[in-house]
Short mmCIF file of C-alpha atoms in Angstrom, two decimals:
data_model
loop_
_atom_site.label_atom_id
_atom_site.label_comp_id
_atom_site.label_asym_id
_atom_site.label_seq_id
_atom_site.Cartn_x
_atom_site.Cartn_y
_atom_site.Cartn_z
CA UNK A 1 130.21 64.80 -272.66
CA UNK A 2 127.93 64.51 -269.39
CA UNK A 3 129.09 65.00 -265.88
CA UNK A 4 128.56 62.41 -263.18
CA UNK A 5 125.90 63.49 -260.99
CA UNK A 6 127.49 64.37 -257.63
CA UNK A 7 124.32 64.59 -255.14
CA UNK A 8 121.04 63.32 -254.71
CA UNK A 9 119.23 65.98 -256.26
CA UNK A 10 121.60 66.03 -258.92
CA UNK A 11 121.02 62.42 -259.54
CA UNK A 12 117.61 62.93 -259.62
CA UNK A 13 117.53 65.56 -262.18
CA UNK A 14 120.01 63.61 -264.41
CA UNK A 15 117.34 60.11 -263.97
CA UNK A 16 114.51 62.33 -264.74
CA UNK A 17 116.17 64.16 -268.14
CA UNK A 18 117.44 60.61 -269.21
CA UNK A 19 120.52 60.56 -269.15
CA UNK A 20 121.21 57.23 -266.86
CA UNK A 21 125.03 56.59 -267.58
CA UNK A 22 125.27 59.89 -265.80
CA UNK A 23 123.30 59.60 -263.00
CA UNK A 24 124.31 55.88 -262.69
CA UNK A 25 127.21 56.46 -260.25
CA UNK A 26 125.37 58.49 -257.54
CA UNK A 27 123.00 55.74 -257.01
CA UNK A 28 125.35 53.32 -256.96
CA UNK A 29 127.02 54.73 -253.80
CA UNK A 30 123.81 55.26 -252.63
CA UNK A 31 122.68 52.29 -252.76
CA UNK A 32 125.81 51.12 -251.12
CA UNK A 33 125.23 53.26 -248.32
CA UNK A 34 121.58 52.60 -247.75
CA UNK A 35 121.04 48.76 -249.41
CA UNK A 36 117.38 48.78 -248.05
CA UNK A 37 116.36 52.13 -249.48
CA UNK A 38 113.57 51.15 -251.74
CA UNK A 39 114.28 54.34 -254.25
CA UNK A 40 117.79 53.87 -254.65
CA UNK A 41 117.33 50.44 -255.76
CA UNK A 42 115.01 51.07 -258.09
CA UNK A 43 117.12 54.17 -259.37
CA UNK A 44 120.10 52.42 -259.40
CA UNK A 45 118.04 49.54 -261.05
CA UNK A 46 116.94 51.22 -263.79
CA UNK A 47 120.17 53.07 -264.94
CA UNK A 48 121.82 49.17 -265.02
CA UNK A 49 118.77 48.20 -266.99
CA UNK A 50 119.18 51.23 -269.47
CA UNK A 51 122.89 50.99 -270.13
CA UNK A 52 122.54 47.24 -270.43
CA UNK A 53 123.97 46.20 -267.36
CA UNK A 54 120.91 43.83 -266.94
CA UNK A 55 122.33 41.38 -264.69
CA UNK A 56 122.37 44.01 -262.51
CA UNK A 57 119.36 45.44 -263.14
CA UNK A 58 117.78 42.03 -262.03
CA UNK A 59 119.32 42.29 -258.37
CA UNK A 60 118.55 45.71 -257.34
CA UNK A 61 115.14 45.85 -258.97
CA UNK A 62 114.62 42.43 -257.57
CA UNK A 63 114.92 44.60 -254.09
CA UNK A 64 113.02 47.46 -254.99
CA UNK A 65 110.09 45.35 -256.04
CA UNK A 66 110.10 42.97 -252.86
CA UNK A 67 109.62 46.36 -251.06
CA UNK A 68 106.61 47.07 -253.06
CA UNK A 69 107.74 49.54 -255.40
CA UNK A 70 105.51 48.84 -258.67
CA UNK A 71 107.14 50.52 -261.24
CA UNK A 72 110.02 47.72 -260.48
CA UNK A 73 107.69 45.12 -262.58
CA UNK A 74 108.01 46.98 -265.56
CA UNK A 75 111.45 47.04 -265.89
CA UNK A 76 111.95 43.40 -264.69
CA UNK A 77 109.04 42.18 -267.49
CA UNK A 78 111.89 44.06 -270.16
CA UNK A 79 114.41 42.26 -268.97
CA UNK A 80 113.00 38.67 -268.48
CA UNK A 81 111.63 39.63 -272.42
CA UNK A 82 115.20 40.12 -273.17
CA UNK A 83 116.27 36.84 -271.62
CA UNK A 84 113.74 34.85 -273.16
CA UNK A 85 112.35 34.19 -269.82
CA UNK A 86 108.68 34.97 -270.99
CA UNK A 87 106.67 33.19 -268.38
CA UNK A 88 108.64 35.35 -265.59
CA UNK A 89 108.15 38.55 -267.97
CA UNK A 90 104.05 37.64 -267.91
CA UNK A 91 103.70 37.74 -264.32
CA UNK A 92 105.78 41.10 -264.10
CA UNK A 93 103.42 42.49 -266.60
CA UNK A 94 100.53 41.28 -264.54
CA UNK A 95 101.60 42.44 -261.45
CA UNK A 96 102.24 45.87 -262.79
CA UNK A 97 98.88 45.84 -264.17
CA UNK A 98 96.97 45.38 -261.30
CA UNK A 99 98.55 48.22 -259.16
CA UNK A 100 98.02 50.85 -262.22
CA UNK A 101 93.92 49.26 -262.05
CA UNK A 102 94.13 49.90 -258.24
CA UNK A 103 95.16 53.53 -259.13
CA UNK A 104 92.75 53.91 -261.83
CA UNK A 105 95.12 54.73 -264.50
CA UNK A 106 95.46 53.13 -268.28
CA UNK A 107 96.43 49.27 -268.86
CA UNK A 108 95.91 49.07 -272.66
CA UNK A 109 99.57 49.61 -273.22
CA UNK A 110 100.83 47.01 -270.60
CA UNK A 111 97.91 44.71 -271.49
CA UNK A 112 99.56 44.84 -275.46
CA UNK A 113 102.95 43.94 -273.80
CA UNK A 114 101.00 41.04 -271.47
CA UNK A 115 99.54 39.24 -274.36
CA UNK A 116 103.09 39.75 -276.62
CA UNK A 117 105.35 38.19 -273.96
CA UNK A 118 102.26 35.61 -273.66
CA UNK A 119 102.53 35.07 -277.40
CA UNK A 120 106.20 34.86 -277.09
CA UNK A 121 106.10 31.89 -274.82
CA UNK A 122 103.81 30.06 -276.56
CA UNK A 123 106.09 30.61 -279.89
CA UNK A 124 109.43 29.25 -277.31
CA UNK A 125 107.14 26.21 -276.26
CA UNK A 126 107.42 25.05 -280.59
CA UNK A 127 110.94 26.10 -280.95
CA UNK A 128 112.10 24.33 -283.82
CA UNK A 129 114.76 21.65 -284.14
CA UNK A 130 117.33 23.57 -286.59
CA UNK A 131 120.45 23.29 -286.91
CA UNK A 132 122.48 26.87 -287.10
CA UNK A 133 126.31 25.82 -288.39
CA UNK A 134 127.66 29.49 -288.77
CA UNK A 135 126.97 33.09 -287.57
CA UNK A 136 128.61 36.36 -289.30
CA UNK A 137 128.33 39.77 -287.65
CA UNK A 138 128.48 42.30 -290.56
CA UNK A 139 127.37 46.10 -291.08
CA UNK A 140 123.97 46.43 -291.57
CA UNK A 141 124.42 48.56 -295.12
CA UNK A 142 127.10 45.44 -296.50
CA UNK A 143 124.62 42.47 -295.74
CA UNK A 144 123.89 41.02 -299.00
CA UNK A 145 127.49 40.72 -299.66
CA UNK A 146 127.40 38.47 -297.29
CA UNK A 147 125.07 36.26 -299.36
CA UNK A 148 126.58 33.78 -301.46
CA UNK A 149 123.74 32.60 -303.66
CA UNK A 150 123.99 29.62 -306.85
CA UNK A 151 122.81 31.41 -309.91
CA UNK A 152 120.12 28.53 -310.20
CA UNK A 153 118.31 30.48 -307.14
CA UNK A 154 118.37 33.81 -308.39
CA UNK A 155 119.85 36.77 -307.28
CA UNK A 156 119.68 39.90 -304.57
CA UNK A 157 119.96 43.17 -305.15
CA UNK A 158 119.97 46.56 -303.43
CA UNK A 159 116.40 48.61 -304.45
CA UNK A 160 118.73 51.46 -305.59
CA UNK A 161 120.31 49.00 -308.00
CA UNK A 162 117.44 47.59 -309.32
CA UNK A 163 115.27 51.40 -309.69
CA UNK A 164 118.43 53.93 -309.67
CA UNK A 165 116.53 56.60 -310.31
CA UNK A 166 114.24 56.56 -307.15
CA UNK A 167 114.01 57.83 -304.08
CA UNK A 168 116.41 55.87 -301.35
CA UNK A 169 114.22 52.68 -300.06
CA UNK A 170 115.54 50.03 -297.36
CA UNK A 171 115.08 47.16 -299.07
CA UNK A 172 115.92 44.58 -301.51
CA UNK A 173 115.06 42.97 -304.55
CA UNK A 174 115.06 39.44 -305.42
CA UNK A 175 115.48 38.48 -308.95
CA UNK A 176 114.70 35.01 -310.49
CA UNK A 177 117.27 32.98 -311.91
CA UNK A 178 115.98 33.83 -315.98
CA UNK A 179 116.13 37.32 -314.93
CA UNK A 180 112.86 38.45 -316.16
CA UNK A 181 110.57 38.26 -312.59
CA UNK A 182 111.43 40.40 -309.21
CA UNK A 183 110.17 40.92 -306.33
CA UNK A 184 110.56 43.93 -304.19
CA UNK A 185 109.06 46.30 -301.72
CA UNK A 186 108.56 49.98 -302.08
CA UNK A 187 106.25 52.69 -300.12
CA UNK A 188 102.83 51.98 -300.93
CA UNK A 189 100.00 54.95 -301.30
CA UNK A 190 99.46 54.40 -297.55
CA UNK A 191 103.00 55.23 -296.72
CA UNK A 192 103.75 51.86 -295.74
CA UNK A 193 106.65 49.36 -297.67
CA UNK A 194 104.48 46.52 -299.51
CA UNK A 195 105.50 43.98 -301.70
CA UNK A 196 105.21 44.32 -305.29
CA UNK A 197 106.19 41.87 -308.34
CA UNK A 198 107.34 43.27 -312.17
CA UNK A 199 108.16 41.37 -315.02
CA UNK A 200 110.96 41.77 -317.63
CA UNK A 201 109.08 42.49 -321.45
CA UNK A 202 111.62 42.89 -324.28
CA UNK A 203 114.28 45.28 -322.38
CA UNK A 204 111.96 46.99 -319.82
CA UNK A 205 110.45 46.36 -316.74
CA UNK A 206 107.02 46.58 -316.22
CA UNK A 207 103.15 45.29 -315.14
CA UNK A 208 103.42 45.98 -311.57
CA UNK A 209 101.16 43.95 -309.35
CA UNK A 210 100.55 43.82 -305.41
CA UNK A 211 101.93 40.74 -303.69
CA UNK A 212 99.04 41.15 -300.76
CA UNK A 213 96.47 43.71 -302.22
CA UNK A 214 94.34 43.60 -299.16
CA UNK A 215 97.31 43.49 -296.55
CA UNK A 216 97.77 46.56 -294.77
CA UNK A 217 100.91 45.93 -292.75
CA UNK A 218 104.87 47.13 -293.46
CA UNK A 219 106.41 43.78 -295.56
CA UNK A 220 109.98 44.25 -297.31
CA UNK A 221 112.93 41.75 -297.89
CA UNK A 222 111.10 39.00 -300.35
CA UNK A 223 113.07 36.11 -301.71
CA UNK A 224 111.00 33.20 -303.82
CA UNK A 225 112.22 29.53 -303.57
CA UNK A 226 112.90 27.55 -306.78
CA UNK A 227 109.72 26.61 -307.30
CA UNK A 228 108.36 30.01 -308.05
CA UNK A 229 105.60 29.77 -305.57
CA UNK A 230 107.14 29.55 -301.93
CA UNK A 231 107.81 33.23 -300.51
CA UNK A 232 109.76 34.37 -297.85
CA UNK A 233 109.36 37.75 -296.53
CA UNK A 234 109.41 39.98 -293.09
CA UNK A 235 106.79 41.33 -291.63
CA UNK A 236 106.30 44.50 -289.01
CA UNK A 237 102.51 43.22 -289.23
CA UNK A 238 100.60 40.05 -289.03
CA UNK A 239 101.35 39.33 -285.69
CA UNK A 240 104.67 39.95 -285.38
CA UNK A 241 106.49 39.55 -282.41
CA UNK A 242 109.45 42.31 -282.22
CA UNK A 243 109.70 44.60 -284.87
CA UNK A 244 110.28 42.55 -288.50
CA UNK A 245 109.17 38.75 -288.40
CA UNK A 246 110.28 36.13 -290.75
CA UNK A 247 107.19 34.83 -292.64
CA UNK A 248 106.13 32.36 -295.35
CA UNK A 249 103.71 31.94 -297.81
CA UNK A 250 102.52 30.38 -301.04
CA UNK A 251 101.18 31.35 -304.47
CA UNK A 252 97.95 29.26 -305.15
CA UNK A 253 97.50 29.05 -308.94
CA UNK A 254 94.08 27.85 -308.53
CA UNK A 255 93.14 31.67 -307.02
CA UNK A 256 96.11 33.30 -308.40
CA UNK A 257 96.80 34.56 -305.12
CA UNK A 258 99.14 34.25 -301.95
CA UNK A 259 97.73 32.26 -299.27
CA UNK A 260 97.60 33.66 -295.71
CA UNK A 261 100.91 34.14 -294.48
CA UNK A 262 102.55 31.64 -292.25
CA UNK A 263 104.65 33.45 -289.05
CA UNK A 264 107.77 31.06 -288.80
CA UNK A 265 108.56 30.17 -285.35
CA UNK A 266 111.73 30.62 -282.85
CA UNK A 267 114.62 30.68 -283.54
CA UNK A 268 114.30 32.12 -286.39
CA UNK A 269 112.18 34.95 -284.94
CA UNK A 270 113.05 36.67 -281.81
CA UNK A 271 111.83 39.97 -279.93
CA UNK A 272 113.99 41.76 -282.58
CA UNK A 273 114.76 42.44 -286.03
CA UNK A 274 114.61 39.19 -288.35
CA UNK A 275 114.68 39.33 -291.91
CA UNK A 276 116.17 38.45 -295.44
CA UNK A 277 115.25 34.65 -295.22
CA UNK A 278 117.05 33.11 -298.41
CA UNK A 279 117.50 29.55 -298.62
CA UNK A 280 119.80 27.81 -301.67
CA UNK A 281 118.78 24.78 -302.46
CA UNK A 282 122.07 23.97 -304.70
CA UNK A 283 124.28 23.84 -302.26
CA UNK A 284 121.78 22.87 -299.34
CA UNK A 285 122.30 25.81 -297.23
CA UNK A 286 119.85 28.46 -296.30
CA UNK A 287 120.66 32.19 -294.70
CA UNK A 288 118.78 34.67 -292.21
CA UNK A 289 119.68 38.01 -290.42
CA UNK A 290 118.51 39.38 -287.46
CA UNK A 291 119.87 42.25 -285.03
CA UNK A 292 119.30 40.27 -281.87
CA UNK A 293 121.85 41.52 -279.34
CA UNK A 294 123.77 43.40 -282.15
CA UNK A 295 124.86 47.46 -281.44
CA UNK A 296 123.41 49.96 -283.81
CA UNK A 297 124.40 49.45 -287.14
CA UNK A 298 125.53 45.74 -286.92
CA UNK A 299 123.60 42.86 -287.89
CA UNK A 300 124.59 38.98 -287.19
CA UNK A 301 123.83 36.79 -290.73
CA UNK A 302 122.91 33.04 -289.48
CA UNK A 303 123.94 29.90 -291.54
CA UNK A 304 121.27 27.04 -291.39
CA UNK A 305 120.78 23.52 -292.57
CA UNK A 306 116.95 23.41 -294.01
CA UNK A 307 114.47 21.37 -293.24
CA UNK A 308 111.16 20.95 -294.73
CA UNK A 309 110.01 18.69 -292.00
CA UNK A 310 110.22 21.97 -288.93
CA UNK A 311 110.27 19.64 -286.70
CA UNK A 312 109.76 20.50 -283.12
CA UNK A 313 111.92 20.70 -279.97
CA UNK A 314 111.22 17.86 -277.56
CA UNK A 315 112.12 19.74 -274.23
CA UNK A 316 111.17 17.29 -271.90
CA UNK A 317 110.73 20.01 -269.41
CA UNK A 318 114.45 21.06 -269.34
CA UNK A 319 113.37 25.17 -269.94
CA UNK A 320 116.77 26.51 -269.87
CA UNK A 321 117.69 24.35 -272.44
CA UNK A 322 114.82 25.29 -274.66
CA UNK A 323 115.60 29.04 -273.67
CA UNK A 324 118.82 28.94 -275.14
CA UNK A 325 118.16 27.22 -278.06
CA UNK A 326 115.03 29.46 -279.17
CA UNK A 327 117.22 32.41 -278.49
CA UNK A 328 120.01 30.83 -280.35
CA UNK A 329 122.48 31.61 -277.43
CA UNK A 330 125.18 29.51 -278.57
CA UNK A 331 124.76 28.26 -282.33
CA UNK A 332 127.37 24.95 -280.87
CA UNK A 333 123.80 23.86 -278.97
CA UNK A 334 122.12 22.95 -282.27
CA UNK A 335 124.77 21.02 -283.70
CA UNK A 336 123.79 17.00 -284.88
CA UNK A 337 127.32 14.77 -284.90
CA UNK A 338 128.04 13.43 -288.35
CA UNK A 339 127.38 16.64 -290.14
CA UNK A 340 130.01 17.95 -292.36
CA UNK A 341 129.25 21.30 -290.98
CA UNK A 342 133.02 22.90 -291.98
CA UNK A 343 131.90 21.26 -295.27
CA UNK A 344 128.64 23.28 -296.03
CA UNK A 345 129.93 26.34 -294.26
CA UNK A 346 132.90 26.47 -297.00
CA UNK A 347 130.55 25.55 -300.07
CA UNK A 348 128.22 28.17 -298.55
CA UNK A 349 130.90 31.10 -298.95
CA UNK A 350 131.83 29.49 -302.41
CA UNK A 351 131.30 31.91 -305.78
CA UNK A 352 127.76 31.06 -307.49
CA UNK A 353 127.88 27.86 -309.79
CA UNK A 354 127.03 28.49 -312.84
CA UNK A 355 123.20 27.38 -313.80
CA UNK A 356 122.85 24.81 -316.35
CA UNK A 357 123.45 26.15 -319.85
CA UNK A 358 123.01 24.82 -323.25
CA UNK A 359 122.58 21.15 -324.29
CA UNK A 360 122.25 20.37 -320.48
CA UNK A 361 119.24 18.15 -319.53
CA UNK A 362 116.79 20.27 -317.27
CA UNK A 363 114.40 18.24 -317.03
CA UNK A 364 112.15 15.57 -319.46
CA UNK A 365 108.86 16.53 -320.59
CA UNK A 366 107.20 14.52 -322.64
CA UNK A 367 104.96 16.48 -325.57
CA UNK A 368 103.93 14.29 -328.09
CA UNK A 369 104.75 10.51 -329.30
CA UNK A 370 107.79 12.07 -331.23
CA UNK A 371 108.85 14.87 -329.14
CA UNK A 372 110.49 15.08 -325.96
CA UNK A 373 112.25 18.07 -324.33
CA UNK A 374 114.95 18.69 -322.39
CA UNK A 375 115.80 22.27 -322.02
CA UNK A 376 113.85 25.37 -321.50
CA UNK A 377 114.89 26.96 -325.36
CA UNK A 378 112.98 23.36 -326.85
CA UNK A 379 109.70 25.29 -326.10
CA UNK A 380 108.09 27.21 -329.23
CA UNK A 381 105.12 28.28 -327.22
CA UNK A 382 106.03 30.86 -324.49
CA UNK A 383 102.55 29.97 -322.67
CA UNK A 384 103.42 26.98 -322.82
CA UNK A 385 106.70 27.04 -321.24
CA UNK A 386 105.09 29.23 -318.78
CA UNK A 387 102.48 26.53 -317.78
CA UNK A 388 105.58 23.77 -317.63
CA UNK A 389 107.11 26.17 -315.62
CA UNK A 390 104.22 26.42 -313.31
CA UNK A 391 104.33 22.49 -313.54
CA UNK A 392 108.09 21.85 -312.42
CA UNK A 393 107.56 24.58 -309.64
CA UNK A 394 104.66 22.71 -308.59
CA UNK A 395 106.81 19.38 -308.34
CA UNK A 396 109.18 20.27 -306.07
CA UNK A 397 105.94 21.10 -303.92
CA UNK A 398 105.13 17.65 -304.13
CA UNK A 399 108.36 16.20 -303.43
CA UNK A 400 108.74 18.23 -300.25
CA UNK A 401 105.35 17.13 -299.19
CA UNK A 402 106.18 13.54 -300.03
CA UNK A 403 109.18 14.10 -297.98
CA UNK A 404 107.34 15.30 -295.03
CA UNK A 405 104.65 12.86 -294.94
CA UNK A 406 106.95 9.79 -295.55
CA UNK A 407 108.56 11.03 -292.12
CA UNK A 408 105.39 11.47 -290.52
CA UNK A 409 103.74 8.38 -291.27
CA UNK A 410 107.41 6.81 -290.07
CA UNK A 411 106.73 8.52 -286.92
CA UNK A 412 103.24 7.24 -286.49
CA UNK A 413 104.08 4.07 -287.05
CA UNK A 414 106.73 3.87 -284.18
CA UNK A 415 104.88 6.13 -282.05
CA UNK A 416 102.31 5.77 -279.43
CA UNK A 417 98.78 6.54 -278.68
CA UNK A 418 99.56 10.15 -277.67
CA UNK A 419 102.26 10.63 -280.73
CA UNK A 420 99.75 9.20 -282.68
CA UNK A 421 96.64 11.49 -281.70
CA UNK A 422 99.04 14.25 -282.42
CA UNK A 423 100.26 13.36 -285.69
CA UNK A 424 97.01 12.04 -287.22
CA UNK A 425 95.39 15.55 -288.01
CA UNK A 426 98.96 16.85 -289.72
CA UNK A 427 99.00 13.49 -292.02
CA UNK A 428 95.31 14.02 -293.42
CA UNK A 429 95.92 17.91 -294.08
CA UNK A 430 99.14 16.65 -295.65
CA UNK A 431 97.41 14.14 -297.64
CA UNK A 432 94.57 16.34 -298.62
CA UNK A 433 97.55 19.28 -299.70
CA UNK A 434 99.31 16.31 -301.98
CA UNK A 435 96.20 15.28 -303.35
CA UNK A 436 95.78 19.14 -304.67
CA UNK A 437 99.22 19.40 -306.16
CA UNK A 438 99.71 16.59 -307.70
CA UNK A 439 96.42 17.36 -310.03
CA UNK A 440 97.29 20.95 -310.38
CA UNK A 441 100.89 19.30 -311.81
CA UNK A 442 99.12 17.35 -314.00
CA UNK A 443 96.59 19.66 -315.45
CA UNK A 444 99.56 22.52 -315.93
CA UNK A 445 101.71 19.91 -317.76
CA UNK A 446 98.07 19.16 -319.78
CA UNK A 447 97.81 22.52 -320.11
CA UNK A 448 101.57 23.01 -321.31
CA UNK A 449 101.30 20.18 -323.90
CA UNK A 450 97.95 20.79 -325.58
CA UNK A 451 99.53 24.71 -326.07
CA UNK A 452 102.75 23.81 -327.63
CA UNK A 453 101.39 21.23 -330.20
CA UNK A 454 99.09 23.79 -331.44
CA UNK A 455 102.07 25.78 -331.31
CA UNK A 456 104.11 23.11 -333.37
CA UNK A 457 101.18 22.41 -335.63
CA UNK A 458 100.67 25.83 -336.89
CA UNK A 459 104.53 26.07 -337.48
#
């Protein structure tokens, strides 16, 4: 246990060794004592800032800066960062940066920080309109049991469950609903976790392959959407923000490769830790955790209503109400009336439903004049089921770009000149992306019935 620093000099020695909590008290009487003295504040300042007492902080270093101590900035750009107040935080960091130029001494550290808090305003400016119905704080290590995910999406698992025999690796596996695809991270060659895919053959898992071969940042915590081609994943790389970043991407058959990856915006990322994106779309729900103002060890798990359209924020220059909502400060804020939101939050924490078994219809695919199937176990090809497959993933693509556009053009239509100029150039790139999948549909559903009547010729 420390002991409270009774004088000056032993409040300086404390400050300079770290240990704030300790040193804390002397500078606070100080401080009381001498409310002008440019050090104290900024002494006292800092030990508030590093045992969290940041409203604190603010006031004292607030002083110490107004009396031209520089080193002040730095610790006010952390906490206007931690307060989502990003524009304040970029003219800390720029002020701070000039007096270290004036003294000659290195800015390509603070010049990093400049252009993240820069990045990080930009990101609050498209805060998206999403609304968060429930929030669980959990221990980190017993997360996914916090996940309640429909069998029809597949499943999570630890990476010690999944590969027992290895080494200890934070991270998870996701599995797809037939069981015989996962995706997972492990250490690459580099050192690095990377994303990796395996396939179930006969009892065995095996065939390896590189989700990003080229990448070279740290990606872990993967989870595909039902149409086998949309993935989620976290990111220490590709821009991020704050340690892991939610991201998206999606497989494009035509390449056989992911597309860039697509960072997702605010809330959902955040100066911290977000990861573990999963979204159900049984029961219309989707999931994300992140260790935004969360002690060591704890980790709060966010309930969400998902929307394909991400629409925007319309601020209307109110910033402290677009603060709290990118920072999520009070999930209530993001609430719509006429939401059943007790309703989803119970069938959210409900056991998995059971996927569709048997004689269930799955869907109606059309092979021939006299035969028409219903069910995955009607295929006799399995290269042809794996092209339908590829097909029915590529469908719900459509419909969710269908979806989107309808809205669009909806808004368009109502909108004027200036909504109009900024929704023309997302409508053509939509149009252009349906265009695409709705031929690759229809040449993997070709594809999927020329293979199986061969298949059911030669039998």
């Amino acid at each position: 246990m420390g002991v409270n620093a009774q004088s000056l000099e032993q409040a300086k020695k404390l400050y300079a060794e770290g240990q704030y909590g300790e040193a804390k008290p002397a500078f606070e009487k100080l401080v009381a004592q001498s409310p002008n003295n440019s050090s104290y504040n900024l002494w006292y300042g800092v030990c508030c800032y590093e045992t969290n007492d940041l409203e604190a902080a603010e006031t004292y270093l607030t002083v110490a800066l107004k009396r031209k101590v520089a080193e002040a900035a730095r610790y006010l750009a952390g906490i206007y960062t931690t307060q989502y107040r990003f524009g304040e935080a970029a003219g800390m960091w720029e002020s701070y940066i000039e007096q270290l130029e004036k003294k000659k001494e290195d800015t390509e550290a603070c010049e990093q920080l400049l252009e993240q808090v820069e990045k990080l305003q930009r990101m609050k400016e498209k805060t998206e309109d999403v609304q968060v119905i429930d929030s669980l704080v959990v221990d980190k290590d017993q997360l996914l049991s916090a996940y309640f995910l429909s069998e029809d999406c597949g499943r999570l698992e630890l990476y010690g469950s999944h590969f027992p025999s290895s080494d200890p690796v934070a991270s998870t596996v996701y599995i797809n609903p037939r069981g015989d695809q996962a995706c997972y991270a492990r250490p690459s060659g580099e050192g690095r976790l990377a994303l990796y895919t395996h396939s179930r053959l006969l009892d065995a898992w095996a065939d390896e392959q590189p989700v990003f071969p080229a990448d070279t940042a740290e990606n872990n915590y993967p989870f595909i959407l039902g149409d086998g081609l949309t993935l989620y994943f976290a990111s220490k790389g590709n821009g991020s923000i704050g340690g892991y970043d939610l991201f998206v991407t999606r497989y494009n058959i035509g390449t056989q490769s992911y597309l860039a990856p697509e960072q997702m915006g605010m809330p959902f990322n955040s100066p911290a830790n977000d990861y573990l994106m999963v979204i159900d779309e049984v029961k219309g729900v989707g999931w994300f955790a992140s260790d935004r103002h969360q002690p060591e060890g704890k980790v709060c798990l966010y309930l969400f209503i998902p929307d394909d359209s991400r629409k925007r924020l319309e601020s209307d220059g109110n910033d402290e109400w677009l603060r709290r909502r990118a920072m999520l400060a009070a999930i209530r804020d993001t609430w719509v009336d006429g939401r059943d939101r007790a309703g989803l939050v119970r069938e959210a924490q409900a056991a998995p439903a059971p996927a569709e078994k048997g004689g269930l219809k799955n869907f109606e695919f059309v092979v021939n004049d006299r035969t028409t199937y219903f069910t995955w176990n009607d295929f006799r090809s399995a290269e042809a089921k794996s092209f339908y497959e590829k097909a029915v993933g590529l469908k719900k693509q459509v419909a969710s770009v269908e979806g989107k556009l309808e809205e669009a053009r909806t808004l368009y239509a109502g909108g004027n000149q200036s909504v109009r100029d900024r929704l023309a150039p997302s409508i053509l790139q939509s149009e252009k992306e349906l265009d695409a999948l709705t031929r690759q549909t229809a040449e993997w559903e070709k594809r999927a019935r020329n293979t199986e009547n061969v298949q059911l010729k030669n039998n």
